[in-house]
Coordinates of N, CA and C in Angstrom, one line a residue:
X1 N -24.6 25.4 -22.4 CA -25.4 24.7 -21.3 C -25.0 25.3 -19.9
X2 N -26.0 25.7 -19.2 CA -25.7 26.2 -17.9 C -25.7 25.1 -16.8
X3 N -24.6 25.1 -16.1 CA -24.3 24.0 -15.2 C -24.3 24.7 -13.7
X4 N -23.9 23.8 -12.8 CA -23.8 24.3 -11.3 C -22.3 24.2 -10.9
X5 N -21.7 25.2 -10.6 CA -20.4 25.2 -10.1 C -20.3 24.5 -8.7
X6 N -19.3 23.7 -8.6 CA -19.1 22.9 -7.3 C -17.7 23.2 -6.8
X7 N -17.6 23.3 -5.5 CA -16.3 23.7 -4.8 C -15.5 22.3 -4.8
X8 N -14.2 22.4 -5.1 CA -13.3 21.2 -5.0 C -13.0 21.0 -3.5
X9 N -13.3 19.9 -2.9 CA -13.1 19.5 -1.6 C -11.6 19.4 -1.5
X10 N -11.3 19.4 0.0 CA -9.9 19.2 0.3 C -9.3 17.8 -0.1
X11 N -10.1 16.8 0.2 CA -9.7 15.4 -0.2 C -9.5 15.3 -1.8
X12 N -10.4 15.9 -2.6 CA -10.3 16.0 -4.0 C -9.1 16.8 -4.4
X13 N -8.8 17.8 -3.8 CA -7.6 18.6 -4.0 C -6.3 17.9 -3.8
X14 N -6.4 16.9 -2.8 CA -5.2 16.1 -2.5 C -4.9 15.1 -3.8
X15 N -6.0 14.7 -4.5 CA -5.8 13.9 -5.6 C -5.2 14.7 -6.8
X16 N -5.7 16.0 -6.9 CA -5.0 16.9 -7.9 C -3.5 17.0 -7.6
X17 N -3.1 17.2 -6.4 CA -1.7 17.3 -6.1 C -0.9 16.1 -6.2
X18 N -1.7 15.0 -5.9 CA -1.0 13.6 -6.2 C -0.7 13.4 -7.6
X19 N -1.7 13.6 -8.5 CA -1.5 13.4 -9.9 C -0.4 14.3 -10.4
X20 N -0.4 15.6 -10.0 CA 0.7 16.5 -10.4 C 2.1 16.0 -10.0
X21 N 2.2 15.5 -8.8 CA 3.5 15.0 -8.4 C 3.9 13.7 -9.0
X22 N 2.9 12.9 -9.7 CA 3.2 11.6 -10.4 C 3.6 11.9 -11.8
X23 N 3.5 13.2 -12.3 CA 3.8 13.5 -13.7 C 5.3 13.3 -13.9
X24 N 5.7 12.6 -14.9 CA 7.1 12.5 -15.3 C 7.7 11.3 -14.7
X25 N 7.0 10.5 -13.9 CA 7.6 9.2 -13.3 C 7.5 8.1 -14.3
X26 N 8.7 7.4 -14.8 CA 8.5 6.5 -16.0 C 8.2 5.2 -15.4
X27 N 6.8 5.0 -15.3 CA 6.3 3.7 -14.7 C 6.1 2.7 -15.9
X28 N 6.5 1.5 -15.5 CA 6.3 0.3 -16.3 C 5.4 -0.7 -15.4
X29 N 4.8 -1.6 -16.0 CA 4.1 -2.7 -15.1 C 4.1 -4.1 -15.5
X30 N 3.9 -4.9 -14.7 CA 3.9 -6.4 -14.9 C 2.8 -7.0 -14.3
X31 N 1.9 -7.7 -15.0 CA 0.8 -8.4 -14.4 C 0.9 -9.9 -14.4
X32 N 0.4 -10.5 -13.5 CA 0.6 -12.0 -13.3 C -0.4 -12.6 -12.4
X33 N -1.0 -13.7 -12.8 CA -1.9 -14.4 -11.8 C -1.0 -15.4 -10.9
X34 N -1.3 -15.2 -9.7 CA -0.5 -15.9 -8.6 C -1.5 -17.1 -8.3
X35 N -0.9 -18.3 -8.0 CA -1.6 -19.4 -7.5 C -1.5 -19.4 -6.0
X36 N -2.8 -19.2 -5.4 CA -2.7 -19.1 -3.9 C -3.6 -20.1 -3.2
X37 N -3.6 -21.3 -3.7 CA -4.4 -22.3 -3.1 C -4.2 -22.5 -1.5
X38 N -2.9 -22.6 -1.1 CA -2.6 -22.7 0.4 C -3.1 -21.6 1.1
X39 N -3.0 -20.4 0.6 CA -3.3 -19.1 1.2 C -4.9 -19.2 1.5
X40 N -5.6 -19.5 0.3 CA -7.1 -19.5 0.4 C -7.5 -20.5 1.4
X41 N -7.0 -21.6 1.5 CA -7.4 -22.8 2.5 C -7.1 -22.2 3.9
X42 N -5.9 -21.6 4.1 CA -5.7 -21.1 5.5 C -6.5 -19.8 5.8
X43 N -6.8 -19.1 4.9 CA -7.8 -17.9 5.2 C -9.2 -18.4 5.5
X44 N -9.6 -19.4 4.7 CA -11.1 -20.0 5.0 C -11.1 -20.6 6.3
X45 N -10.1 -21.2 6.8 CA -10.2 -21.8 8.0 C -9.9 -20.9 9.3
X46 N -9.5 -19.6 9.0 CA -9.2 -18.7 10.1 C -10.5 -18.2 10.7
X47 N -10.5 -18.0 12.0 CA -11.8 -17.6 12.7 C -12.1 -16.2 12.3
X48 N -11.1 -15.4 12.3 CA -11.3 -14.0 11.9 C -10.2 -13.6 10.8
X49 N -10.5 -13.9 9.7 CA -9.4 -13.8 8.6 C -9.0 -12.2 8.4
X50 N -7.8 -12.0 8.1 CA -7.4 -10.6 7.9 C -7.8 -10.2 6.4
X51 N -8.0 -8.9 6.2 CA -8.4 -8.5 4.8 C -7.3 -8.6 3.9
X52 N -7.7 -8.6 2.6 CA -6.8 -8.9 1.4 C -5.7 -7.7 1.4
X53 N -6.1 -6.4 1.9 CA -5.1 -5.4 1.8 C -4.0 -5.7 2.8
X54 N -4.4 -6.1 4.0 CA -3.3 -6.4 5.1 C -2.5 -7.5 4.6
X55 N -3.1 -8.5 4.0 CA -2.3 -9.6 3.5 C -1.3 -9.2 2.5
X56 N -1.6 -8.5 1.5 CA -0.6 -8.0 0.5 C 0.3 -7.0 1.1
X57 N 0.0 -6.1 2.0 CA 0.9 -5.2 2.7 C 2.0 -6.0 3.3
X58 N 1.7 -7.0 4.1 CA 2.7 -7.7 4.8 C 3.5 -8.6 3.8
X59 N 2.9 -9.3 2.9 CA 3.5 -10.2 2.0 C 4.6 -9.4 1.1
X60 N 4.3 -8.2 0.7 CA 5.2 -7.4 0.0 C 6.4 -7.0 0.9
X61 N 6.1 -6.5 2.1 CA 7.2 -6.3 3.0 C 8.1 -7.4 3.3
X62 N 7.5 -8.7 3.5 CA 8.2 -9.8 3.7 C 9.4 -10.0 2.5
X63 N 8.9 -9.8 1.2 CA 9.7 -10.0 0.2 C 10.8 -8.8 0.2
X64 N 10.4 -7.6 0.4 CA 11.3 -6.5 0.4 C 12.4 -6.6 1.4
X65 N 12.0 -7.4 2.4 CA 13.1 -7.5 3.5 C 14.4 -8.2 2.9
X66 N 14.2 -9.1 1.9 CA 15.3 -9.8 1.3 C 15.7 -9.2 -0.1
X67 N 14.9 -8.2 -0.5 CA 15.0 -7.6 -1.8 C 15.3 -6.0 -1.6
X68 N 16.6 -5.6 -1.3 CA 16.7 -4.2 -1.0 C 16.2 -3.3 -2.1
X69 N 16.2 -3.7 -3.3 CA 15.8 -2.8 -4.4 C 14.2 -2.3 -4.1
X70 N 13.5 -3.1 -3.4 CA 12.1 -2.8 -3.1 C 12.0 -1.8 -1.9
X71 N 13.2 -1.5 -1.4 CA 13.2 -0.4 -0.3 C 14.0 0.7 -0.8
X72 N 14.0 0.8 -2.1 CA 14.9 1.8 -2.7 C 14.2 3.0 -3.3
X73 N 14.4 4.2 -3.1 CA 13.7 5.4 -3.5 C 14.7 6.2 -4.6
X74 N 14.1 6.9 -5.4 CA 14.9 7.8 -6.3 C 14.6 9.2 -5.8
X75 N 15.7 9.9 -5.4 CA 15.7 11.2 -4.8 C 16.5 12.2 -5.7
X76 N 16.0 13.4 -5.9 CA 16.8 14.3 -6.7 C 17.6 15.3 -6.0
X77 N 17.4 15.6 -4.8 CA 18.1 16.5 -4.0 C 19.0 16.0 -2.9
X78 N 20.1 16.3 -2.6 CA 20.9 17.5 -3.2 C 21.4 17.2 -4.6
X79 N 21.4 15.9 -4.9 CA 21.8 15.6 -6.3 C 21.1 14.3 -6.5
X80 N 20.9 13.8 -7.7 CA 20.2 12.6 -8.0 C 20.9 11.4 -7.3
X81 N 20.1 10.5 -6.6 CA 20.7 9.5 -6.0 C 19.6 8.4 -5.7
X82 N 20.1 7.2 -5.4 CA 19.2 6.1 -4.9 C 19.3 6.2 -3.4
X83 N 18.1 5.9 -2.8 CA 18.1 6.1 -1.3 C 17.5 4.8 -0.7
X84 N 18.3 3.9 -0.1 CA 17.9 2.7 0.4 C 17.5 2.7 1.9
X85 N 16.2 2.3 2.2 CA 15.6 2.3 3.5 C 16.0 1.2 4.2
X86 N 16.1 1.3 5.6 CA 16.4 0.1 6.4 C 15.1 -0.8 6.5
X87 N 13.9 -0.4 6.4 CA 12.6 -1.1 6.4 C 11.6 -0.5 5.4
X88 N 10.7 -1.3 5.1 CA 9.6 -0.9 4.2 C 8.7 0.0 5.0
X89 N 7.9 0.9 4.2 CA 6.8 1.8 4.7 C 5.8 1.7 3.6
X90 N 4.7 1.1 4.1 CA 3.5 0.9 3.1 C 2.6 2.2 3.3
X91 N 2.0 2.5 2.1 CA 0.9 3.4 2.0 C -0.3 2.7 1.4
X92 N -1.3 2.6 2.1 CA -2.6 1.9 1.7 C -3.6 2.9 1.2
X93 N -4.1 2.7 0.0 CA -5.3 3.6 -0.5 C -6.6 3.0 -0.1
X94 N -7.3 3.8 0.6 CA -8.6 3.3 1.3 C -9.7 4.2 0.7
X95 N -10.7 3.5 0.2 CA -11.9 4.3 -0.4 C -12.9 4.5 0.8
X96 N -13.3 5.8 0.8 CA -14.3 6.2 1.8 C -15.4 7.1 1.2
X97 N -16.4 7.4 1.9 CA -17.4 8.3 1.6 C -17.5 9.4 2.6
X98 N -17.2 10.6 2.2 CA -17.1 11.6 3.2 C -18.1 12.8 2.8
X99 N -19.0 13.1 3.7 CA -19.9 14.1 3.3 C -20.7 13.9 2.0
X100 N -21.0 12.6 1.7 CA -21.7 12.2 0.4 C -20.8 12.2 -0.7
X101 N -19.4 12.5 -0.6 CA -18.4 12.4 -1.7 C -17.5 11.2 -1.6
X102 N -17.5 10.4 -2.7 CA -16.5 9.2 -2.7 C -15.1 9.9 -2.8
X103 N -14.1 9.3 -2.0 CA -12.9 9.9 -2.0 C -11.8 8.7 -1.7
X104 N -10.6 9.0 -1.7 CA -9.6 8.0 -1.2 C -8.7 8.7 -0.3
X105 N -8.3 8.1 0.9 CA -7.5 8.5 1.8 C -6.4 7.5 1.9
X106 N -5.3 7.7 2.6 CA -4.1 6.9 2.6 C -3.8 6.5 4.2
X107 N -3.4 5.4 4.5 CA -3.0 4.9 5.7 C -1.5 4.5 5.7
X108 N -0.7 5.1 6.5 CA 0.8 4.7 6.4 C 1.0 3.6 7.5
X109 N 1.9 2.6 7.1 CA 2.1 1.5 8.0 C 3.6 1.3 7.9
X110 N 4.3 1.6 9.0 CA 5.8 1.3 8.9 C 6.2 0.0 9.4
X111 N 7.3 -0.5 8.7 CA 7.8 -1.9 9.0 C 6.7 -3.0 9.2
X112 N 5.8 -3.1 8.2 CA 4.7 -4.1 8.3 C 5.3 -5.6 8.4
X113 N 6.4 -5.9 7.9 CA 6.9 -7.4 7.9 C 7.1 -7.8 9.3
X114 N 7.3 -6.7 10.3 CA 7.4 -7.2 11.7 C 6.2 -7.1 12.5
X115 N 5.0 -6.7 11.9 CA 3.7 -6.5 12.5 C 2.9 -7.8 12.3
X116 N 2.1 -8.2 13.3 CA 1.1 -9.1 13.1 C 0.0 -8.8 12.1
X117 N -0.5 -9.8 11.4 CA -1.5 -9.5 10.4 C -2.7 -8.7 11.0
X118 N -3.1 -9.2 12.2 CA -4.3 -8.6 12.8 C -4.0 -7.1 13.2
X119 N -2.8 -6.7 13.5 CA -2.6 -5.3 13.8 C -2.6 -4.5 12.4
X120 N -2.0 -5.0 11.3 CA -2.1 -4.3 10.1 C -3.5 -4.2 9.7
X121 N -4.2 -5.2 9.9 CA -5.7 -5.1 9.4 C -6.4 -4.1 10.3
X122 N -6.2 -4.0 11.5 CA -6.8 -3.1 12.4 C -6.5 -1.6 12.0
X123 N -5.3 -1.4 11.7 CA -4.8 -0.1 11.2 C -5.6 0.4 9.9
X124 N -5.8 -0.5 9.0 CA -6.5 -0.2 7.8 C -7.9 -0.1 8.0
X125 N -8.6 -0.9 8.9 CA -9.9 -0.7 9.2 C -10.3 0.6 9.9
X126 N -9.3 0.9 10.8 CA -9.5 2.2 11.6 C -9.5 3.3 10.6
X127 N -8.6 3.4 9.6 CA -8.5 4.4 8.6 C -9.8 4.5 7.8
X128 N -10.4 3.3 7.6 CA -11.7 3.2 6.8 C -12.9 3.7 7.4
X129 N -12.9 3.4 8.8 CA -14.2 3.6 9.6 C -14.3 4.6 10.6
X130 N -13.0 5.1 11.1 CA -13.0 6.1 12.2 C -13.2 7.5 11.6
X131 N -13.7 8.5 12.4 CA -13.8 9.8 12.0 C -12.4 10.3 11.4
X132 N -12.5 11.2 10.4 CA -11.2 11.6 9.7 C -10.2 12.2 10.7
X133 N -10.9 13.0 11.7 CA -9.9 13.7 12.7 C -9.2 12.7 13.6
X134 N -9.7 11.4 13.6 CA -9.0 10.5 14.5 C -8.0 9.5 13.6
X135 N -7.8 9.9 12.4 CA -6.8 9.2 11.6 C -5.6 10.1 11.3
X136 N -4.5 9.9 12.1 CA -3.3 10.9 11.9 C -2.9 11.2 10.5
X137 N -2.7 10.2 9.7 CA -2.3 10.5 8.3 C -3.3 11.4 7.6
X138 N -4.5 11.1 7.7 CA -5.6 11.9 7.0 C -5.6 13.3 7.6
X139 N -5.5 13.4 8.9 CA -5.5 14.7 9.5 C -4.4 15.6 9.0
X140 N -3.1 15.0 8.9 CA -2.0 15.8 8.2 C -2.3 16.2 7.0
X141 N -2.8 15.3 6.1 CA -3.2 15.5 4.7 C -4.1 16.8 4.6
X142 N -5.2 16.7 5.4 CA -6.2 17.8 5.4 C -5.5 19.1 5.7
X143 N -4.6 19.0 6.7 CA -4.1 20.4 7.1 C -3.1 20.9 5.9
X144 N -2.4 19.9 5.2 CA -1.6 20.4 4.2 C -2.4 20.9 3.0
X145 N -3.6 20.4 2.8 CA -4.4 20.8 1.6 C -5.0 22.1 1.8
X146 N -4.9 22.6 3.0 CA -5.5 24.0 3.2 C -4.5 25.1 2.9
X147 N -3.3 24.7 2.7 CA -2.2 25.7 2.3 C -2.4 26.2 0.9
X148 N -2.1 27.4 0.6 CA -2.1 28.0 -0.8 C -1.3 27.1 -1.7
X149 N -1.7 27.2 -3.1 CA -1.1 26.3 -3.9 C 0.4 26.4 -4.1
X150 N 1.0 27.6 -4.1 CA 2.4 27.7 -4.2 C 3.2 27.0 -2.9
X151 N 2.6 27.1 -1.7 CA 3.2 26.4 -0.5 C 2.9 24.9 -0.7
X152 N 1.9 24.5 -1.2 CA 1.6 23.0 -1.4 C 2.7 22.4 -2.4
X153 N 2.9 23.0 -3.5 CA 3.8 22.6 -4.4 C 5.2 22.6 -3.9
X154 N 5.6 23.6 -3.0 CA 6.9 23.6 -2.4 C 7.0 22.3 -1.4
X155 N 6.0 22.1 -0.7 CA 5.9 21.0 0.2 C 6.1 19.7 -0.4
X156 N 5.4 19.5 -1.6 CA 5.6 18.3 -2.3 C 6.9 18.2 -2.8
X157 N 7.5 19.3 -3.3 CA 8.9 19.1 -3.9 C 9.9 18.6 -2.8
X158 N 9.8 19.2 -1.6 CA 10.6 18.7 -0.5 C 10.3 17.4 -0.1
X159 N 9.1 17.0 0.0 CA 8.7 15.8 0.5 C 9.1 14.7 -0.5
X160 N 9.2 14.9 -1.8 CA 9.4 13.9 -2.8 C 10.9 13.7 -3.1
X161 N 11.7 14.8 -3.0 CA 13.0 14.9 -3.6 C 14.1 14.8 -2.5
X162 N 13.8 14.6 -1.3 CA 14.8 14.2 -0.2 C 14.5 12.8 0.3
X163 N 15.4 11.9 0.3 CA 15.1 10.4 0.6 C 14.5 10.2 1.9
X164 N 14.9 10.9 2.9 CA 14.4 10.7 4.2 C 12.9 11.2 4.4
X165 N 12.7 12.4 3.8 CA 11.4 13.0 3.9 C 10.4 12.1 3.0
X166 N 10.9 11.7 1.9 CA 9.9 10.9 0.9 C 9.5 9.7 1.6
X167 N 10.4 9.0 2.4 CA 9.9 7.7 3.1 C 8.8 8.0 4.1
X168 N 9.0 9.2 4.9 CA 8.1 9.6 5.9 C 6.8 10.0 5.4
X169 N 6.8 10.7 4.2 CA 5.5 11.1 3.8 C 4.7 10.3 2.7
X170 N 5.6 9.6 2.0 CA 5.0 8.8 0.8 C 5.3 7.2 0.9
X171 N 6.1 6.8 1.9 CA 6.3 5.4 2.0 C 7.4 4.9 0.9
X172 N 7.5 3.6 0.8 CA 8.4 2.9 -0.1 C 7.6 2.1 -1.1
X173 N 6.3 1.8 -0.8 CA 5.4 1.3 -1.8 C 4.0 1.4 -1.4
X174 N 3.2 1.3 -2.4 CA 1.6 1.6 -2.1 C 0.9 0.3 -2.5
X175 N -0.3 0.0 -1.8 CA -1.1 -1.0 -2.1 C -2.5 -0.5 -2.4
X176 N -3.1 -0.8 -3.4 CA -4.5 -0.4 -3.8 C -5.2 -1.4 -4.5
X177 N -6.6 -1.4 -4.5 CA -7.4 -2.4 -5.2 C -8.8 -1.9 -5.3
X178 N -9.4 -2.4 -6.3 CA -11.0 -2.2 -6.4 C -11.7 -3.6 -6.4
X179 N -11.0 -4.6 -5.8 CA -11.5 -5.9 -5.7 C -12.9 -6.0 -5.1
X180 N -13.1 -5.0 -4.1 CA -14.3 -5.1 -3.3 C -15.5 -4.7 -4.2
X181 N -15.3 -4.1 -5.4 CA -16.3 -3.8 -6.3 C -16.2 -4.6 -7.5
X182 N -15.6 -5.7 -7.6 CA -15.5 -6.6 -8.7 C -14.1 -6.7 -9.2
X183 N -13.9 -7.5 -10.3 CA -12.7 -7.7 -10.9 C -12.2 -6.6 -11.8
X184 N -11.1 -6.9 -12.4 CA -10.4 -5.8 -13.2 C -9.1 -5.5 -12.8
X185 N -8.3 -5.2 -13.8 CA -6.8 -4.7 -13.4 C -6.8 -3.3 -13.2
X186 N -6.1 -2.8 -12.2 CA -6.0 -1.4 -11.7 C -4.6 -1.0 -12.0
X187 N -4.3 0.0 -12.8 CA -3.0 0.5 -13.2 C -3.0 2.0 -12.6
X188 N -2.7 2.0 -11.2 CA -2.9 3.2 -10.5 C -1.6 4.1 -10.8
X189 N -1.8 5.4 -10.4 CA -0.6 6.3 -10.5 C -0.4 6.9 -9.2
X190 N 0.8 6.9 -8.8 CA 1.4 7.7 -7.6 C 2.7 8.1 -7.9
X191 N 3.4 8.9 -7.0 CA 4.8 9.2 -7.1 C 5.7 8.0 -7.2
X192 N 5.2 6.8 -6.7 CA 6.1 5.6 -6.7 C 6.8 5.4 -5.4
X193 N 7.8 4.6 -5.4 CA 8.4 3.9 -6.6 C 7.7 2.5 -6.9
X194 N 6.9 2.0 -6.1 CA 6.3 0.7 -6.4 C 4.8 0.8 -5.9
X195 N 3.9 0.3 -6.8 CA 2.5 0.3 -6.6 C 2.0 -1.2 -6.9
X196 N 1.5 -1.7 -5.9 CA 0.9 -3.2 -6.1 C -0.7 -3.1 -5.9
X197 N -1.3 -3.7 -7.0 CA -2.7 -3.8 -7.0 C -3.1 -5.2 -7.2
X198 N -4.3 -5.6 -6.7 CA -4.7 -7.0 -6.8 C -6.2 -7.1 -7.2
X199 N -6.6 -8.1 -7.7 CA -7.9 -8.4 -8.2 C -8.7 -9.3 -7.1
X200 N -9.7 -10.1 -7.6 CA -10.4 -11.0 -6.9 C -9.9 -12.3 -7.0
X201 N -10.1 -13.2 -5.9 CA -9.7 -14.6 -6.1 C -10.5 -15.3 -6.9
X202 N -10.0 -16.0 -7.9 CA -10.6 -16.6 -9.0 C -11.1 -18.0 -8.6
X203 N -12.0 -18.6 -9.4 CA -12.4 -20.1 -9.1 C -11.3 -21.0 -9.3
X204 N -10.2 -20.7 -10.0 CA -9.2 -21.6 -10.3 C -8.1 -21.4 -9.2
X205 N -8.5 -20.7 -8.1 CA -7.6 -20.4 -6.9 C -6.4 -19.5 -7.4
X206 N -6.5 -18.6 -8.3 CA -5.5 -17.6 -8.6 C -6.0 -16.2 -8.2
X207 N -5.1 -15.3 -8.1 CA -5.4 -13.9 -8.0 C -4.6 -13.1 -8.9
X208 N -5.1 -12.3 -9.6 CA -4.2 -11.4 -10.5 C -3.7 -10.2 -9.8
X209 N -2.3 -10.0 -10.0 CA -1.6 -9.0 -9.4 C -0.9 -8.1 -10.3
X210 N -1.0 -6.8 -10.2 CA -0.3 -5.9 -11.0 C 0.8 -5.1 -10.1
X211 N 1.9 -5.2 -10.6 CA 3.1 -4.4 -9.9 C 3.6 -3.3 -10.8
X212 N 3.5 -2.1 -10.6 CA 4.0 -0.9 -11.3 C 5.2 -0.5 -10.5
X213 N 6.2 -0.1 -11.3 CA 7.4 0.5 -10.7 C 8.1 1.6 -11.5
X214 N 8.9 2.3 -10.8 CA 9.7 3.4 -11.4 C 10.9 2.8 -12.1
X215 N 11.0 2.8 -13.4 CA 11.8 2.1 -14.2 C 13.4 2.7 -14.0
X216 N 13.4 3.7 -13.4 CA 14.8 4.3 -13.1 C 15.4 3.4 -12.0
X217 N 14.6 2.8 -11.2 CA 15.2 2.0 -10.1 C 15.5 0.7 -10.4
X218 N 14.7 0.0 -11.2 CA 15.0 -1.4 -11.5 C 14.3 -1.9 -12.8
X219 N 14.6 -3.1 -13.3 CA 14.1 -3.5 -14.6 C 13.1 -4.6 -14.4
X220 N 12.6 -5.2 -15.5 CA 11.5 -6.2 -15.5 C 12.0 -7.5 -14.9
X221 N 13.2 -8.0 -15.2 CA 13.7 -9.4 -14.7 C 13.5 -9.5 -13.1
X222 N 14.2 -8.4 -12.4 CA 14.0 -8.5 -10.9 C 12.6 -8.5 -10.5
X223 N 11.8 -7.8 -11.1 CA 10.3 -7.6 -10.7 C 9.5 -9.0 -11.0
X224 N 10.0 -9.6 -12.1 CA 9.4 -11.0 -12.2 C 9.9 -11.9 -11.1
X225 N 11.1 -11.8 -10.6 CA 11.5 -12.6 -9.5 C 10.7 -12.2 -8.3
X226 N 10.5 -11.0 -8.2 CA 9.7 -10.5 -6.9 C 8.3 -11.0 -7.0
X227 N 7.7 -11.1 -8.1 CA 6.3 -11.7 -8.1 C 6.3 -13.2 -7.7
X228 N 7.3 -13.8 -8.2 CA 7.5 -15.4 -7.8 C 7.7 -15.5 -6.4
X229 N 8.5 -14.5 -5.7 CA 8.8 -14.6 -4.3 C 7.5 -14.1 -3.6
X230 N 6.7 -13.2 -4.1 CA 5.5 -12.8 -3.5 C 4.5 -13.9 -3.4
X231 N 4.3 -14.7 -4.5 CA 3.4 -15.9 -4.5 C 4.0 -16.9 -3.3
X232 N 5.2 -17.2 -3.2 CA 5.7 -18.0 -2.1 C 5.5 -17.4 -0.8
X233 N 5.6 -16.1 -0.6 CA 5.3 -15.6 0.8 C 4.0 -15.7 1.3
X234 N 3.0 -15.5 0.2 CA 1.5 -15.5 0.4 C 1.1 -17.0 0.8
X235 N 1.8 -18.0 0.2 CA 1.5 -19.4 0.5 C 2.3 -20.1 1.7
X236 N 3.2 -19.3 2.2 CA 4.1 -19.9 3.2 C 4.0 -19.1 4.4
X237 N 4.7 -18.0 4.5 CA 4.6 -17.1 5.8 C 3.3 -16.6 6.2
X238 N 2.6 -16.1 5.1 CA 1.2 -15.6 5.4 C 0.3 -16.6 5.7
X239 N 0.2 -17.7 5.0 CA -0.7 -18.8 5.2 C -0.4 -19.4 6.6
X240 N 0.9 -19.5 7.0 CA 1.2 -20.1 8.2 C 0.7 -19.2 9.4
X241 N 0.8 -17.9 9.2 CA 0.4 -16.9 10.2 C -1.2 -17.0 10.4
X242 N -1.9 -17.2 9.2 CA -3.3 -17.3 9.4 C -3.8 -18.7 10.1
X243 N -3.0 -19.8 9.7 CA -3.3 -20.9 10.5 C -3.0 -20.9 12.0
X244 N -1.9 -20.2 12.3 CA -1.6 -20.0 13.6 C -2.6 -19.2 14.4
X245 N -3.2 -18.2 13.7 CA -4.1 -17.3 14.4 C -5.4 -18.2 14.8
X246 N -5.7 -19.2 13.8 CA -6.8 -20.1 14.0 C -6.5 -20.9 15.2
X247 N -5.3 -21.6 15.3 CA -5.0 -22.4 16.4 C -5.0 -21.6 17.8
X248 N -4.5 -20.3 17.7 CA -4.6 -19.5 19.0 C -6.0 -19.2 19.5
X249 N -6.9 -19.1 18.5 CA -8.3 -18.8 18.8 C -9.1 -20.1 19.4
X250 N -8.6 -21.2 19.1 CA -9.3 -22.4 19.5 C -8.8 -22.7 21.0
X251 N -9.7 -23.0 21.8 CA -9.4 -23.4 23.2 C -8.6 -24.7 23.2
X252 N -7.6 -24.7 24.1 CA -6.8 -26.0 24.2 C -7.6 -27.0 25.0
X253 N -7.5 -28.3 24.6 CA -8.3 -29.3 25.3 C -7.6 -29.5 26.8
X254 N -8.4 -29.8 27.6 CA -8.0 -30.0 29.0 C -7.8 -31.5 29.3
X255 N -6.5 -31.7 29.8 CA -6.2 -33.1 30.0 C -6.4 -33.5 31.4
X256 N -7.0 -34.7 31.7 CA -7.3 -35.1 33.0 C -5.9 -35.7 33.6
X257 N -5.7 -35.2 34.8 CA -4.5 -35.7 35.5 C -4.8 -36.7 36.5
X258 N -4.2 -37.9 36.4 CA -4.4 -39.0 37.4 C -3.9 -38.6 38.8
X259 N -4.8 -39.0 39.8 CA -4.2 -38.7 41.3 C -4.2 -40.0 41.9

């Protein structure tokens, strides 16, 4: 059958390299529905609610602040070691359509636990809507994808196998989802070490979360504890910030002063 050859775009080439870099990572996963009634109520009452990606980016970072294992990377060079970061660095997968082609780009967010939800949400929206040349992370990726394959492989090896460079280029955890297109569990693949994906909010006020991790770094019991803590963070710290943003948006009543 005679078909039509199509050129592989730079953004699709990035997915090729990402899948190659993810080979050999011993991922395991844990899925759990989280009860998020307080979060849903707070989000429903917010004047301008943050997107779900921003919510999960910050919630995971809040948990990682008290769980150093979530800020730990596995690095091979100069010898195999665990590399603990002082703060979390999120990589958010964002679906876009570029020149008629559906693709995924990444937005890096450093220290999201210390950022307002509105700022995290604005960074994610900027990466989704702005021209690619105006998104620094995407611009760097596009430049790297223009390199010949041997140089790209070398760049990935350096970026993945030294702890400091790995945090700068790939972050300490990733957040991804297909909830905007309906329900379903997404078991994504990246170089790791932690990948969080979430579904849609269900009528019973739960949301299903899948957490995949590099088994070399930790085991299932600590991750089960992390998901419990994540549920708490969503319903307390995140819900409180959403309620606070609503109150900040409401004008304060004017009190009459007797004269």
